[in-house]
mmCIF file of N, CA, C and O in Angstrom:
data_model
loop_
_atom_site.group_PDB
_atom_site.id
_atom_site.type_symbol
_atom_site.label_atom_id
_atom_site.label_comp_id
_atom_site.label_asym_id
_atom_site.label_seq_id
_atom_site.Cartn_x
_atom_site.Cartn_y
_atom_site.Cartn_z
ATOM 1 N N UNK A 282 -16.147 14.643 32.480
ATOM 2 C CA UNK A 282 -17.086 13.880 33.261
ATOM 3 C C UNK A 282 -18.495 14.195 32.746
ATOM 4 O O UNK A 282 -18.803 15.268 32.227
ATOM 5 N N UNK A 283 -19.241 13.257 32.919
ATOM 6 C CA UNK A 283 -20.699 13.355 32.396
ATOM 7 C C UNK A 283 -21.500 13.261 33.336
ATOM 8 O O UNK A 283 -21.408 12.314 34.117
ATOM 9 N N UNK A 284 -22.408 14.166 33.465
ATOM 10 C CA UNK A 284 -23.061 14.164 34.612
ATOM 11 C C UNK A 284 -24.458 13.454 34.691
ATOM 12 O O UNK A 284 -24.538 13.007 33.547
ATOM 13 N N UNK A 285 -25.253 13.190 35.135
ATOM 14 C CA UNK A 285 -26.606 12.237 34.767
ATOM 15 C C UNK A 285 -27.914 13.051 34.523
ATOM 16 O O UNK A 285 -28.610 12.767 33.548
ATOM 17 N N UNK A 286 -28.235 13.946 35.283
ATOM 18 C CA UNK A 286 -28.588 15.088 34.562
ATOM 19 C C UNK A 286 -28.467 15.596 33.127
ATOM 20 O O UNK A 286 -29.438 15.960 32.465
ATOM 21 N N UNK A 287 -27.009 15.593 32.629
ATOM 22 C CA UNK A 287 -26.672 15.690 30.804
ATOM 23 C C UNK A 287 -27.281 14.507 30.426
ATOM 24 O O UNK A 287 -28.032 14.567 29.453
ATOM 25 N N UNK A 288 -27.130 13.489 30.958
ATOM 26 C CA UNK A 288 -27.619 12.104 29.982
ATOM 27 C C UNK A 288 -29.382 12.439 29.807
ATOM 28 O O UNK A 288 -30.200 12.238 28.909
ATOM 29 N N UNK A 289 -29.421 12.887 30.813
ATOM 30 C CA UNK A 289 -31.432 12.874 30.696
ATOM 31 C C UNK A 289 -31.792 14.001 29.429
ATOM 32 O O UNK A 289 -32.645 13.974 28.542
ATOM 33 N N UNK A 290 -30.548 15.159 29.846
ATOM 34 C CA UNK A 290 -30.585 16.411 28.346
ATOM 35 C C UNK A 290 -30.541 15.260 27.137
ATOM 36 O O UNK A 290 -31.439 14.986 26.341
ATOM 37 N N UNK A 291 -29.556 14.828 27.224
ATOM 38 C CA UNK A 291 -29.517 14.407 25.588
ATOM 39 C C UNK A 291 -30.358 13.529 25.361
ATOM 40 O O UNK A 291 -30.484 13.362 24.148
ATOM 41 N N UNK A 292 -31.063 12.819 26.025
ATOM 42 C CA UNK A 292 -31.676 11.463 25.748
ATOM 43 C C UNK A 292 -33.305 12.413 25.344
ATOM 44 O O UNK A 292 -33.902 12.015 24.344
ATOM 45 N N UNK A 293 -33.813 13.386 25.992
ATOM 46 C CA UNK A 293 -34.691 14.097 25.848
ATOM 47 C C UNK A 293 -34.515 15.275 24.103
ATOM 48 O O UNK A 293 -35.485 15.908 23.685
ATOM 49 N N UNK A 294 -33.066 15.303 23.359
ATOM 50 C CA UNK A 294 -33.086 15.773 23.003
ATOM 51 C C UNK A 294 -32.829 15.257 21.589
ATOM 52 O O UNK A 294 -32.960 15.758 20.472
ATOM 53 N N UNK A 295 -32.294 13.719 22.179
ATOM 54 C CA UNK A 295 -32.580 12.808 20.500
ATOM 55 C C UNK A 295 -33.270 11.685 20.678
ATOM 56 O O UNK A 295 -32.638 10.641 20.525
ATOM 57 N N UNK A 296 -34.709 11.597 21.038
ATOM 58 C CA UNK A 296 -35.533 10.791 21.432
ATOM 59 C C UNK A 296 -35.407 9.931 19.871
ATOM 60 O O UNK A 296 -35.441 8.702 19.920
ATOM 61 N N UNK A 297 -35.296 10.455 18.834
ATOM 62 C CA UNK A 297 -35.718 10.046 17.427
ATOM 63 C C UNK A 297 -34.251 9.268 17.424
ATOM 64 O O UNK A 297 -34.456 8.136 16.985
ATOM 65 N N UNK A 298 -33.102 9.417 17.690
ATOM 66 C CA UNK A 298 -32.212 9.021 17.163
ATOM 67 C C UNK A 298 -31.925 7.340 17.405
ATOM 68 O O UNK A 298 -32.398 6.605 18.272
ATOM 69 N N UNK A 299 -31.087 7.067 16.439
ATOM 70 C CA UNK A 299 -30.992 5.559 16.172
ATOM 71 C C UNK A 299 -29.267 4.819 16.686
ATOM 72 O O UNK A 299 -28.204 4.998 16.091
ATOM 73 N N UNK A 300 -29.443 4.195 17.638
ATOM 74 C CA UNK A 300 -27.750 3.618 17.758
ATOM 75 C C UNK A 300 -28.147 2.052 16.958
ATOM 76 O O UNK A 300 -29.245 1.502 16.869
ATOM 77 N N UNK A 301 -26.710 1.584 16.406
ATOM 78 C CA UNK A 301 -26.813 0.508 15.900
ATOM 79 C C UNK A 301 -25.459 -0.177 16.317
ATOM 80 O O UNK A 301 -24.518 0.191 15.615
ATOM 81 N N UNK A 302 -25.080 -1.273 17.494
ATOM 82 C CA UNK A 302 -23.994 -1.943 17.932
ATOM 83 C C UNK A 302 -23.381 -2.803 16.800
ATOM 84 O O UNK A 302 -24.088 -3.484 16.057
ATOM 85 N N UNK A 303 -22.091 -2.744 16.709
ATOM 86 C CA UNK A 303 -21.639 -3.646 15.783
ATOM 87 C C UNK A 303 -20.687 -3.375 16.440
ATOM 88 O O UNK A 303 -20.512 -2.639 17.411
ATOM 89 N N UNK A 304 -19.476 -4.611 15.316
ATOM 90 C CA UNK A 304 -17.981 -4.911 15.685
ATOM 91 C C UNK A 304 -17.072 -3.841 14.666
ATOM 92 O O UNK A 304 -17.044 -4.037 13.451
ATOM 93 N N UNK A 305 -16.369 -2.743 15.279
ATOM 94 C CA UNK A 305 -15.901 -2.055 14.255
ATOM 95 C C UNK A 305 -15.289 -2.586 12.929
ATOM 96 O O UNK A 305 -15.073 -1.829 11.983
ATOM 97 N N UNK A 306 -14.992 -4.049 12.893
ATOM 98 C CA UNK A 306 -14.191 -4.811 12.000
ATOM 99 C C UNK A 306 -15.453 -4.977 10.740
ATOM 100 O O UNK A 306 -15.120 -4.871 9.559
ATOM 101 N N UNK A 307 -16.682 -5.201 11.068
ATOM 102 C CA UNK A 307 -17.905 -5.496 10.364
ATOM 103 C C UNK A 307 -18.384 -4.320 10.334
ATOM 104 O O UNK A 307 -19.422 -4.797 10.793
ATOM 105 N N UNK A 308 -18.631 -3.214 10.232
ATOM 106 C CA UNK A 308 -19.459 -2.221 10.600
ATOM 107 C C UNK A 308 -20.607 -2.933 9.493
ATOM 108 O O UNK A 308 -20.337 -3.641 8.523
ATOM 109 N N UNK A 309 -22.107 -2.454 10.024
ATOM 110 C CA UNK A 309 -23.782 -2.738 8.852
ATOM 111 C C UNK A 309 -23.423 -1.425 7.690
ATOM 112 O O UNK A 309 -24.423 -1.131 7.034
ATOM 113 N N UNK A 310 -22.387 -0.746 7.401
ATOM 114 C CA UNK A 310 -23.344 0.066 6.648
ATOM 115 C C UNK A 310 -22.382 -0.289 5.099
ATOM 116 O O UNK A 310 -21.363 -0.932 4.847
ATOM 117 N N UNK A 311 -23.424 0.581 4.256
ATOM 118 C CA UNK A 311 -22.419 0.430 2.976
ATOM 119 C C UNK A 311 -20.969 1.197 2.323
ATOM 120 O O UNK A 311 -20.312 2.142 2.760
ATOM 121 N N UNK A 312 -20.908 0.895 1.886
ATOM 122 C CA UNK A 312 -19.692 1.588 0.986
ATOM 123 C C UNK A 312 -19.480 3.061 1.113
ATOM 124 O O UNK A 312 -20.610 3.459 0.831
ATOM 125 N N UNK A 313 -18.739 4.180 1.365
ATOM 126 C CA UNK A 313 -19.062 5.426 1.261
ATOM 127 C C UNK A 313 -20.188 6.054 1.593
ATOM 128 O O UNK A 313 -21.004 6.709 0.945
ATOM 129 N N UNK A 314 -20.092 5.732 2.768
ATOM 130 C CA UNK A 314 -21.747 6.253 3.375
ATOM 131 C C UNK A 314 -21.176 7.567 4.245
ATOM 132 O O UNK A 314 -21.658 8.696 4.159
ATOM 133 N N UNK A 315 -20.267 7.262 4.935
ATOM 134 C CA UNK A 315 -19.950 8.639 5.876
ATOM 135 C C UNK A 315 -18.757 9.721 5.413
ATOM 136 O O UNK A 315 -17.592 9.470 5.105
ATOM 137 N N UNK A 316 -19.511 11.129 5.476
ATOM 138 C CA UNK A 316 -18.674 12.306 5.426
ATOM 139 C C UNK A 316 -17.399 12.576 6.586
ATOM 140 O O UNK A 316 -16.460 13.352 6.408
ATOM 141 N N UNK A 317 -17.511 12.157 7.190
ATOM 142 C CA UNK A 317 -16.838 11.977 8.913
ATOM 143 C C UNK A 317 -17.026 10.797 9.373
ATOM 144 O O UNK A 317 -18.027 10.112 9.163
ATOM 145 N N UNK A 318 -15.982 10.460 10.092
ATOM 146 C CA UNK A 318 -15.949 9.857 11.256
ATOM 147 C C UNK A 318 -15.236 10.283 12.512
ATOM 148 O O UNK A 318 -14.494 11.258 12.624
ATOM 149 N N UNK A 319 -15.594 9.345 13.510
ATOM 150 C CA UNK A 319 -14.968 10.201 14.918
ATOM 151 C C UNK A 319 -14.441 8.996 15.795
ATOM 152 O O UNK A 319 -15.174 8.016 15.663
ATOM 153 N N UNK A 320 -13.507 8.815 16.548
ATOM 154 C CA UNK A 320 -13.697 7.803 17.242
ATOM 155 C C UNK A 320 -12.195 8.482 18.489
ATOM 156 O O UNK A 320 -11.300 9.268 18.178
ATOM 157 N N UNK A 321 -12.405 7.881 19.712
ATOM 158 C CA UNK A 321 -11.630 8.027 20.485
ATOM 159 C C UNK A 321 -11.148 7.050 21.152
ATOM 160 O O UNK A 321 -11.822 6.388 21.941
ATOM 161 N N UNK A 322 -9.458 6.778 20.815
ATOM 162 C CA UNK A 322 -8.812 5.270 21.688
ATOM 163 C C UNK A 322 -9.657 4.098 20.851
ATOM 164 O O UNK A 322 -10.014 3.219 21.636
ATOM 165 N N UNK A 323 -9.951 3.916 19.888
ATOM 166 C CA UNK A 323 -10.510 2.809 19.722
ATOM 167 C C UNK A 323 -8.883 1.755 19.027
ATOM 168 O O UNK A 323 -8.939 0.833 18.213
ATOM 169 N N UNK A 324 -7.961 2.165 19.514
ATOM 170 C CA UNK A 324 -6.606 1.599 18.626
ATOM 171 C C UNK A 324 -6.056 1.629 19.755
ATOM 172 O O UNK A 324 -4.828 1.716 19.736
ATOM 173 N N UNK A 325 -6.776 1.567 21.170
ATOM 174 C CA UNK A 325 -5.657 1.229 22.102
ATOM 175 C C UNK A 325 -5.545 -0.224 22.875
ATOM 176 O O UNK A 325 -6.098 -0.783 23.821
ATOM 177 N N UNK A 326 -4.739 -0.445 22.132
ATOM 178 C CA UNK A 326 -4.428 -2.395 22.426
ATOM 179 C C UNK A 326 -4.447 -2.734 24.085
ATOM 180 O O UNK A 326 -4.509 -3.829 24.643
ATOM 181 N N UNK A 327 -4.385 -1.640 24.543
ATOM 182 C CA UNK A 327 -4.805 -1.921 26.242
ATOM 183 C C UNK A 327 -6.107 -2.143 26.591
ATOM 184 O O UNK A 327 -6.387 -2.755 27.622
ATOM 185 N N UNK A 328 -6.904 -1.728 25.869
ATOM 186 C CA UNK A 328 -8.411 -1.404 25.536
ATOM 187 C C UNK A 328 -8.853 -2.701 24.951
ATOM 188 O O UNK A 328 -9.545 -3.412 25.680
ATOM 189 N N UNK A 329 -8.610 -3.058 23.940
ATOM 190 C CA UNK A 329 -9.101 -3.825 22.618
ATOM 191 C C UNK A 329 -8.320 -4.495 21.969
ATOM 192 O O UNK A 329 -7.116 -4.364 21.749
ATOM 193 N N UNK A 330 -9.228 -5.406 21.591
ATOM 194 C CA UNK A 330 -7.967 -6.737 20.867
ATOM 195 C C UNK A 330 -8.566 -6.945 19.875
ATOM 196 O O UNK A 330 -8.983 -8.093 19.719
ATOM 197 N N UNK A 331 -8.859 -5.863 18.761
ATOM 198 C CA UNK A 331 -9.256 -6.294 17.490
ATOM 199 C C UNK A 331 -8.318 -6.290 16.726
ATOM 200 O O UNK A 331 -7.200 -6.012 17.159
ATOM 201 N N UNK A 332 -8.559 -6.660 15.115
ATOM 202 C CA UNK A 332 -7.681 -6.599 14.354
ATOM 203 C C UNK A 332 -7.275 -5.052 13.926
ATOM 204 O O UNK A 332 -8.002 -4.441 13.142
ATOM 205 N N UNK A 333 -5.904 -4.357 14.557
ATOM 206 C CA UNK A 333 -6.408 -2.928 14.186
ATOM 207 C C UNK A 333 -6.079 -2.858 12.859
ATOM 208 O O UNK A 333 -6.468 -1.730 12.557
ATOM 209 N N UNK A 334 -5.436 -3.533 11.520
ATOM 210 C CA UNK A 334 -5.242 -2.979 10.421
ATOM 211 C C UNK A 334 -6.532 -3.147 9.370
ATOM 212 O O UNK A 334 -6.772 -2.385 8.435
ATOM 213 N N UNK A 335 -7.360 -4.416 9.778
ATOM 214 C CA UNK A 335 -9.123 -4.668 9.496
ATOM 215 C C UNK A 335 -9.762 -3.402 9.999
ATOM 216 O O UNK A 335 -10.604 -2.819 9.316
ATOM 217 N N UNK A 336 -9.323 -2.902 11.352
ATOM 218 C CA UNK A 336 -10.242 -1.788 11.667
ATOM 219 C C UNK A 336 -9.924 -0.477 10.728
ATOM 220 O O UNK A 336 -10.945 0.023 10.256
ATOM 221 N N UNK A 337 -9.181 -0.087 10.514
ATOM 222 C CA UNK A 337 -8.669 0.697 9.348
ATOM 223 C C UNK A 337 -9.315 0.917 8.270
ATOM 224 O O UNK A 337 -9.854 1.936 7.839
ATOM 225 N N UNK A 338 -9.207 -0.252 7.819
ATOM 226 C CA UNK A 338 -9.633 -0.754 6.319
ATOM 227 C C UNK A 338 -11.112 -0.595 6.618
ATOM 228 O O UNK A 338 -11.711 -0.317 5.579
ATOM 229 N N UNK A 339 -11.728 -0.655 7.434
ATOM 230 C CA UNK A 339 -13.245 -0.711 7.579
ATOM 231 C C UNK A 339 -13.323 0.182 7.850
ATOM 232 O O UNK A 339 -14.393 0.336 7.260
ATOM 233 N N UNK A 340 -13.086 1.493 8.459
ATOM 234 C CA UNK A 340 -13.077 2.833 8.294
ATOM 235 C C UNK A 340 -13.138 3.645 7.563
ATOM 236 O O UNK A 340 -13.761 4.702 7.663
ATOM 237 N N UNK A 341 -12.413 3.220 6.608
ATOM 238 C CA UNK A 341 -12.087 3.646 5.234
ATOM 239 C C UNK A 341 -12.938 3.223 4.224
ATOM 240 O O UNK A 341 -13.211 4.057 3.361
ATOM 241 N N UNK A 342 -13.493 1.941 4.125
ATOM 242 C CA UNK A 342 -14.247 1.592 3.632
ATOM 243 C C UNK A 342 -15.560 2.472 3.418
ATOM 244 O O UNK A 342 -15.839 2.886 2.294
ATOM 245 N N UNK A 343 -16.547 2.810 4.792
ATOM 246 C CA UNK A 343 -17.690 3.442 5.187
ATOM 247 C C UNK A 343 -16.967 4.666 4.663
ATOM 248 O O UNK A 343 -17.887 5.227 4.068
ATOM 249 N N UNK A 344 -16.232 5.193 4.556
ATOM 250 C CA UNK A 344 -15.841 7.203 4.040
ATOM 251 C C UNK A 344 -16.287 6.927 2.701
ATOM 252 O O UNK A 344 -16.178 5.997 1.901
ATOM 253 N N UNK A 345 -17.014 8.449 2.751
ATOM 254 C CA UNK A 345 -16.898 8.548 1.117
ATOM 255 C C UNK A 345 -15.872 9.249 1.005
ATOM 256 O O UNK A 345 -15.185 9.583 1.970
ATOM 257 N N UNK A 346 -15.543 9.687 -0.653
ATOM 258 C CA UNK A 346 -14.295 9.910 -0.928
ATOM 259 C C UNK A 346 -14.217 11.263 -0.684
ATOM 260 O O UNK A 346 -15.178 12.032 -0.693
ATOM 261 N N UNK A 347 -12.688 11.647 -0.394
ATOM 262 C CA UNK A 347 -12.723 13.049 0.344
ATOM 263 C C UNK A 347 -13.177 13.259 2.027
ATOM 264 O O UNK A 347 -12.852 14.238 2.698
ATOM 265 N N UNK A 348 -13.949 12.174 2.485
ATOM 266 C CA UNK A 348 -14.250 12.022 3.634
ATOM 267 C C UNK A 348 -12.961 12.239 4.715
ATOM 268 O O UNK A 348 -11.775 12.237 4.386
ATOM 269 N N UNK A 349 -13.444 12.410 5.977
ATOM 270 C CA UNK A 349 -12.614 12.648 7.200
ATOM 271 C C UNK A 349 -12.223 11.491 8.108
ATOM 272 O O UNK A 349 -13.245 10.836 8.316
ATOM 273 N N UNK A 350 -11.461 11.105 8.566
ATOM 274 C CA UNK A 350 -11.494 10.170 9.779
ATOM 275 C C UNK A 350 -10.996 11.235 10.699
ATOM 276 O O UNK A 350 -10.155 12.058 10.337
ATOM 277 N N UNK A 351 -11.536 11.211 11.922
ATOM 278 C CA UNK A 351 -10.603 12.045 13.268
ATOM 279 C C UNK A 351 -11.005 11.365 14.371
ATOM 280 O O UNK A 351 -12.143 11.293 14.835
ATOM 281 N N UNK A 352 -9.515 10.631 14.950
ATOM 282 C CA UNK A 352 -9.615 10.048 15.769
ATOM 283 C C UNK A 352 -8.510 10.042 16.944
ATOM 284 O O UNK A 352 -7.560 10.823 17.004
ATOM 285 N N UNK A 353 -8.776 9.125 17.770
ATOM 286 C CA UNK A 353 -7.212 9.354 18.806
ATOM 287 C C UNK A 353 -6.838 8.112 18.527
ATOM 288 O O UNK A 353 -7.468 7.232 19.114
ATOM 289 N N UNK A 354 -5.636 7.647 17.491
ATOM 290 C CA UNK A 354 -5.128 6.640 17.433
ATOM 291 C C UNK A 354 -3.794 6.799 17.593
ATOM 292 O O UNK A 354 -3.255 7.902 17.499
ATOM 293 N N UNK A 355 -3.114 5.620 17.866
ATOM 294 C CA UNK A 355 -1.661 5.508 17.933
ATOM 295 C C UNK A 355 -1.369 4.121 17.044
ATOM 296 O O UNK A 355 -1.010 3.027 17.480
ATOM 297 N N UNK A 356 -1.550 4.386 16.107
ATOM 298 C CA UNK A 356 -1.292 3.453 15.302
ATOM 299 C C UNK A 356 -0.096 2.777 14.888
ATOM 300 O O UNK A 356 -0.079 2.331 13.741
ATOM 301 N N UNK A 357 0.876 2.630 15.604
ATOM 302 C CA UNK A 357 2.498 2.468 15.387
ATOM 303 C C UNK A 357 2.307 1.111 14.594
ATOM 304 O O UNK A 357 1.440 0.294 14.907
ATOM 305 N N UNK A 358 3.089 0.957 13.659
ATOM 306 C CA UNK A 358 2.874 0.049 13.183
ATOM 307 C C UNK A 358 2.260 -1.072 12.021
ATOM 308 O O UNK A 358 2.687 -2.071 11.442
ATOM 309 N N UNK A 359 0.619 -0.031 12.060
ATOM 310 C CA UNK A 359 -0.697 -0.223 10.968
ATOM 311 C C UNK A 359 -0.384 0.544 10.271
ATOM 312 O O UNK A 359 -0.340 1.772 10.350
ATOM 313 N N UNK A 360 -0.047 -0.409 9.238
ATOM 314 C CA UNK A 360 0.367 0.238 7.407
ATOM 315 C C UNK A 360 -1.518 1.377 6.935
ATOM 316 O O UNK A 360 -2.649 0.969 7.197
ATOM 317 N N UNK A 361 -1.150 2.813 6.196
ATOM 318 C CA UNK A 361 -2.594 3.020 6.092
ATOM 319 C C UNK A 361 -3.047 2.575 4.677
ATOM 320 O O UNK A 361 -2.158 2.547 3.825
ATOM 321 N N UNK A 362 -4.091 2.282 4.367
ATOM 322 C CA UNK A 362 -4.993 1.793 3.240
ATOM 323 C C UNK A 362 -4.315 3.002 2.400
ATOM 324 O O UNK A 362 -4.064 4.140 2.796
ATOM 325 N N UNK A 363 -4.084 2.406 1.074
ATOM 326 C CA UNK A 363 -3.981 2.650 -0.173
ATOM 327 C C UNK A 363 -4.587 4.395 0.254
ATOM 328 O O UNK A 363 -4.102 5.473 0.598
ATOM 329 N N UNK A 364 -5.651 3.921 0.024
ATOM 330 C CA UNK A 364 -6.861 5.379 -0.312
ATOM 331 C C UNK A 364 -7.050 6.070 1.107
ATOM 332 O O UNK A 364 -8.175 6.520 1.323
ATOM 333 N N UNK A 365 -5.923 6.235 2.272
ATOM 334 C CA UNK A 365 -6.072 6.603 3.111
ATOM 335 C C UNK A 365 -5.083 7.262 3.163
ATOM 336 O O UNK A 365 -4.062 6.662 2.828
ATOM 337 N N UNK A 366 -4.853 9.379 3.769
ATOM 338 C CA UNK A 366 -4.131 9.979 3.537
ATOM 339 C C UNK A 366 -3.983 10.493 5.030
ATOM 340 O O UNK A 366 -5.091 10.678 5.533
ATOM 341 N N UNK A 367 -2.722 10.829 6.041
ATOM 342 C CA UNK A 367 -2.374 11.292 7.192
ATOM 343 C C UNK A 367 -2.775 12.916 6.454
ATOM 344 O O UNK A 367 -2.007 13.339 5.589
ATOM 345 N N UNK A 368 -3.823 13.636 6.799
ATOM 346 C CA UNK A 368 -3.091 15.314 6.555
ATOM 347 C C UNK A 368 -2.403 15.866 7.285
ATOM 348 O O UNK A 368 -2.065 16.931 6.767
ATOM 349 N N UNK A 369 -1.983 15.737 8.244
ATOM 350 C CA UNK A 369 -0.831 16.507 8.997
ATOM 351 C C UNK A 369 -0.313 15.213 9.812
ATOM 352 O O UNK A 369 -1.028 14.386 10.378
ATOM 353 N N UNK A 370 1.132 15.231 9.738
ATOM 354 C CA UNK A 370 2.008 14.289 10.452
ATOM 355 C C UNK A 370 1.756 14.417 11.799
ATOM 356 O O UNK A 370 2.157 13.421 12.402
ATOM 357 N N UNK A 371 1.042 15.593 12.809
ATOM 358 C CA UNK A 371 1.327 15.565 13.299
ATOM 359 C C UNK A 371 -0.664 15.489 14.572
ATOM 360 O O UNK A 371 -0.989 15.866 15.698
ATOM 361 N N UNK A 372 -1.265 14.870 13.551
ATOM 362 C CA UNK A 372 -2.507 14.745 14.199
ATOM 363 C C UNK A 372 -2.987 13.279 13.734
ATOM 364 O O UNK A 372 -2.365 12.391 13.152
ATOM 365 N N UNK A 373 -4.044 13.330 14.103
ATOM 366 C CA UNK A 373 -5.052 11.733 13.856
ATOM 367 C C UNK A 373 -5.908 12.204 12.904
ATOM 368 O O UNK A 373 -6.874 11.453 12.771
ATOM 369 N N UNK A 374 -5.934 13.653 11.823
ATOM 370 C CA UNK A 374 -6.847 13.709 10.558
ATOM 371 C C UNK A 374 -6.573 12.865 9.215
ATOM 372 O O UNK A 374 -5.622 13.177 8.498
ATOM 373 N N UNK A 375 -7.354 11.876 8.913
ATOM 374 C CA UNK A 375 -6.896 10.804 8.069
ATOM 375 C C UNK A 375 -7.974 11.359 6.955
ATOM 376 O O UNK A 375 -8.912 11.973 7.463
ATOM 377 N N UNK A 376 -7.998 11.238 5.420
ATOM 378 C CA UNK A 376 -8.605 11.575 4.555
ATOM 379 C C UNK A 376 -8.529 10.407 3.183
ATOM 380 O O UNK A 376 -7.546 9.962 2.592
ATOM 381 N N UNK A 377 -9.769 10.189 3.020
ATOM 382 C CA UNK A 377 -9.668 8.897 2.244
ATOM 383 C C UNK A 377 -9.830 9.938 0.592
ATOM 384 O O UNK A 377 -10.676 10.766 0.255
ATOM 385 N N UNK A 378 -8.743 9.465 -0.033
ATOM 386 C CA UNK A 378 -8.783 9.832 -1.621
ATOM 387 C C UNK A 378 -8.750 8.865 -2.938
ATOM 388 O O UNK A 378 -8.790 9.356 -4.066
#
């Protein structure tokens, strides 16, 4: 739970920082731009009705190489990108090579 009090901490504590809304399918940025990514439930079809194997691929896309994905997906189903590696069968750490 988040309390509103924390929101005033953080908002006081990244006054500088920048959000930018997009459609995870489009993300704005370029090619291998991120060391990490993070995301939680964004693959839960109860949730969201995107394309999840586009969302993938656009994930993967933004990693640079060697990069991280860690996320909470349940992906049953979504084949992973070529250049996209499960490191442990038994988590959501995805590694683009």
């Amino acid at each position: 739970m988040v309390l509103m009090r924390d929101l005033g901490v953080a908002k006081s504590l990244f006054k500088e920082s920048l959000q930018i809304r997009a459609r995870i399918e489009q993300m704005p940025f370029a090619d291998d731009t991120f060391d990490v990514i993070f995301s939680d439930n964004v693959f839960d079809n109860s949730v969201y009705s995107q394309d999840q194997e586009l969302m993938l691929k656009e994930i993967t896309r933004v990693l640079k190489h060697r990069g991280v994905y860690v996320g909470g997906i349940s992906r049953k189903g979504i084949p992973l990108p070529k250049n996209l590696q499960q490191i442990s069968p038994t988590s959501s750490l995805l590694r683009k090579i």
